[in-house]
């Protein structure tokens, strides 16, 4: 232990040069949070679109009456359910729900696309004898997937805001 302590103390100054920086430095008034709050979310079709749009608005920190948006986030979703397992009576025993999003960040000053990317997630669920229980499981999976996809989109937008000198 006495030999390890000097090695650890000698390595501490090296940690400052590792290049890691807090993404949300400054909290809600920091540059990344400020940039994210100036992104408006365009309407997204369908139930999954409503869930993703609400999750995005919540994570972007949008407030009514805030500053005018500088960017518009356009999202197109692809929501699929596919059967995986098959029982002896040829009924499906397992499903996979997949939610994929293609999103574009549009600069409102010139309508140019500054970021074009995709995000997605999937969830597996058991198909049980009760149709109600299966539908409830599918809906719960969609709610979780919507939050996961929104988190991935916001993380990518935050990286763009951090790296882009043109971002507010």
Short mmCIF file of C-alpha atoms in Angstrom, two decimals:
data_model
loop_
_atom_site.label_atom_id
_atom_site.label_comp_id
_atom_site.label_asym_id
_atom_site.label_seq_id
_atom_site.Cartn_x
_atom_site.Cartn_y
_atom_site.Cartn_z
CA UNK A 1 0.00 0.00 0.00
CA UNK A 2 2.86 2.36 0.78
CA UNK A 3 4.33 1.71 -2.66
CA UNK A 4 1.04 2.25 -4.43
CA UNK A 5 0.28 5.65 -2.88
CA UNK A 6 3.27 7.48 -4.47
CA UNK A 7 2.35 6.02 -7.88
CA UNK A 8 -1.23 7.21 -7.58
CA UNK A 9 -0.10 10.67 -6.47
CA UNK A 10 2.36 10.86 -9.36
CA UNK A 11 -0.42 9.97 -11.85
CA UNK A 12 -2.89 12.63 -10.62
CA UNK A 13 -1.40 15.52 -12.67
CA UNK A 14 -1.77 13.42 -15.83
CA UNK A 15 -5.57 13.30 -15.42
CA UNK A 16 -5.85 16.99 -16.26
CA UNK A 17 -4.55 16.34 -19.76
CA UNK A 18 -6.93 13.52 -20.65
CA UNK A 19 -9.14 15.82 -22.75
CA UNK A 20 -12.39 15.13 -20.90
CA UNK A 21 -14.61 18.15 -20.43
CA UNK A 22 -18.08 18.31 -18.86
CA UNK A 23 -20.70 18.52 -21.61
CA UNK A 24 -23.22 20.49 -19.58
CA UNK A 25 -20.72 22.80 -17.84
CA UNK A 26 -22.52 25.82 -16.49
CA UNK A 27 -25.79 24.00 -15.83
CA UNK A 28 -28.98 25.42 -17.27
CA UNK A 29 -27.26 28.68 -18.24
CA UNK A 30 -24.27 26.98 -19.87
CA UNK A 31 -23.62 27.17 -23.62
CA UNK A 32 -24.87 23.66 -24.44
CA UNK A 33 -28.08 23.95 -22.42
CA UNK A 34 -28.73 27.38 -23.91
CA UNK A 35 -28.22 26.05 -27.43
CA UNK A 36 -30.53 23.09 -26.80
CA UNK A 37 -33.27 25.33 -25.46
CA UNK A 38 -33.30 27.19 -28.79
CA UNK A 39 -34.20 24.08 -30.80
CA UNK A 40 -37.86 23.70 -31.72
CA UNK A 41 -39.26 20.23 -32.34
CA UNK A 42 -41.35 19.91 -35.49
CA UNK A 43 -44.55 17.84 -35.16
CA UNK A 44 -43.98 14.09 -35.54
CA UNK A 45 -46.76 11.83 -36.81
CA UNK A 46 -48.41 9.05 -34.85
CA UNK A 47 -48.52 7.90 -31.26
CA UNK A 48 -44.80 7.15 -31.24
CA UNK A 49 -44.19 10.61 -32.70
CA UNK A 50 -46.20 12.24 -29.94
CA UNK A 51 -44.24 10.33 -27.29
CA UNK A 52 -40.85 11.14 -28.85
CA UNK A 53 -41.73 14.81 -29.39
CA UNK A 54 -42.81 15.22 -25.76
CA UNK A 55 -39.65 13.51 -24.51
CA UNK A 56 -37.53 15.73 -26.76
CA UNK A 57 -39.21 18.94 -25.60
CA UNK A 58 -38.74 17.91 -21.99
CA UNK A 59 -35.04 17.10 -22.48
CA UNK A 60 -34.28 20.17 -24.56
CA UNK A 61 -35.53 22.41 -21.77
CA UNK A 62 -37.95 24.36 -23.93
CA UNK A 63 -40.04 26.92 -22.12
CA UNK A 64 -43.00 28.93 -23.38
CA UNK A 65 -42.07 32.53 -24.04
CA UNK A 66 -38.36 31.78 -24.18
CA UNK A 67 -36.01 33.14 -26.84
CA UNK A 68 -36.88 32.56 -30.48
CA UNK A 69 -35.66 29.21 -31.81
CA UNK A 70 -32.56 29.13 -33.99
CA UNK A 71 -32.95 25.52 -35.12
CA UNK A 72 -35.78 23.14 -36.00
CA UNK A 73 -35.50 19.43 -35.31
CA UNK A 74 -37.31 17.32 -37.90
CA UNK A 75 -37.81 13.66 -37.00
CA UNK A 76 -39.19 10.77 -39.05
CA UNK A 77 -39.92 7.57 -37.14
CA UNK A 78 -40.10 3.95 -38.18
CA UNK A 79 -41.93 1.80 -35.61
CA UNK A 80 -42.06 -1.94 -36.24
CA UNK A 81 -43.15 -5.04 -34.35
CA UNK A 82 -41.82 -8.38 -35.57
CA UNK A 83 -42.61 -11.85 -34.27
CA UNK A 84 -39.59 -13.90 -33.25
CA UNK A 85 -40.52 -17.10 -31.45
CA UNK A 86 -43.12 -19.55 -32.62
CA UNK A 87 -45.03 -22.05 -30.48
CA UNK A 88 -46.03 -25.54 -31.56
CA UNK A 89 -49.44 -24.20 -32.63
CA UNK A 90 -47.73 -21.65 -34.95
CA UNK A 91 -48.58 -18.69 -32.72
CA UNK A 92 -45.97 -16.04 -31.93
CA UNK A 93 -44.37 -16.36 -28.49
CA UNK A 94 -41.93 -13.44 -28.58
CA UNK A 95 -41.91 -10.06 -30.32
CA UNK A 96 -39.34 -7.37 -30.94
CA UNK A 97 -40.45 -3.76 -31.12
CA UNK A 98 -38.03 -1.50 -32.97
CA UNK A 99 -38.16 2.28 -33.04
CA UNK A 100 -35.81 4.07 -35.43
CA UNK A 101 -35.56 7.80 -35.98
CA UNK A 102 -33.96 9.75 -38.79
CA UNK A 103 -33.55 13.32 -37.67
CA UNK A 104 -32.29 16.54 -39.16
CA UNK A 105 -31.31 19.73 -37.41
CA UNK A 106 -32.22 22.67 -39.65
CA UNK A 107 -30.71 26.13 -39.21
CA UNK A 108 -33.70 28.50 -39.41
CA UNK A 109 -31.58 31.41 -40.67
CA UNK A 110 -30.89 29.72 -44.03
CA UNK A 111 -32.96 26.48 -43.91
CA UNK A 112 -29.74 24.48 -44.25
CA UNK A 113 -29.41 21.05 -42.68
CA UNK A 114 -26.53 21.19 -40.19
CA UNK A 115 -26.95 17.70 -38.75
CA UNK A 116 -28.45 14.59 -40.34
CA UNK A 117 -28.32 11.41 -38.28
CA UNK A 118 -30.24 8.38 -37.03
CA UNK A 119 -31.00 6.91 -33.63
CA UNK A 120 -32.84 3.79 -32.62
CA UNK A 121 -33.55 1.21 -30.02
CA UNK A 122 -35.41 -2.05 -29.70
CA UNK A 123 -37.11 -4.07 -26.99
CA UNK A 124 -38.15 -7.69 -26.74
CA UNK A 125 -41.41 -8.76 -25.16
CA UNK A 126 -43.23 -11.98 -24.45
CA UNK A 127 -46.54 -12.67 -26.10
CA UNK A 128 -48.85 -14.14 -23.48
CA UNK A 129 -52.29 -15.71 -23.63
CA UNK A 130 -54.04 -12.46 -22.77
CA UNK A 131 -54.34 -10.09 -25.72
CA UNK A 132 -54.81 -7.18 -23.32
CA UNK A 133 -51.53 -8.00 -21.53
CA UNK A 134 -49.67 -8.25 -24.84
CA UNK A 135 -51.00 -4.88 -26.03
CA UNK A 136 -50.11 -3.32 -22.68
CA UNK A 137 -46.58 -4.74 -22.97
CA UNK A 138 -46.26 -3.36 -26.52
CA UNK A 139 -47.38 0.09 -25.36
CA UNK A 140 -45.01 0.05 -22.40
CA UNK A 141 -42.17 -0.95 -24.72
CA UNK A 142 -43.05 1.96 -27.04
CA UNK A 143 -42.99 4.41 -24.13
CA UNK A 144 -39.55 3.18 -23.03
CA UNK A 145 -38.21 3.19 -26.59
CA UNK A 146 -39.47 6.74 -27.14
CA UNK A 147 -37.53 7.97 -24.12
CA UNK A 148 -34.40 6.07 -25.18
CA UNK A 149 -34.51 7.44 -28.73
CA UNK A 150 -35.12 10.98 -27.45
CA UNK A 151 -32.14 10.64 -25.09
CA UNK A 152 -29.91 9.54 -27.98
CA UNK A 153 -31.05 12.42 -30.17
CA UNK A 154 -30.48 15.01 -27.44
CA UNK A 155 -27.04 13.57 -26.66
CA UNK A 156 -26.07 13.95 -30.33
CA UNK A 157 -27.48 17.49 -30.45
CA UNK A 158 -25.53 18.38 -27.30
CA UNK A 159 -22.32 17.11 -28.90
CA UNK A 160 -23.05 19.20 -31.98
CA UNK A 161 -23.70 22.28 -29.82
CA UNK A 162 -20.46 21.69 -27.90
CA UNK A 163 -18.32 21.21 -31.01
CA UNK A 164 -19.89 23.75 -33.33
CA UNK A 165 -18.54 27.29 -33.08
CA UNK A 166 -21.66 28.55 -34.91
CA UNK A 167 -24.03 27.12 -32.29
CA UNK A 168 -25.36 29.79 -29.91
#
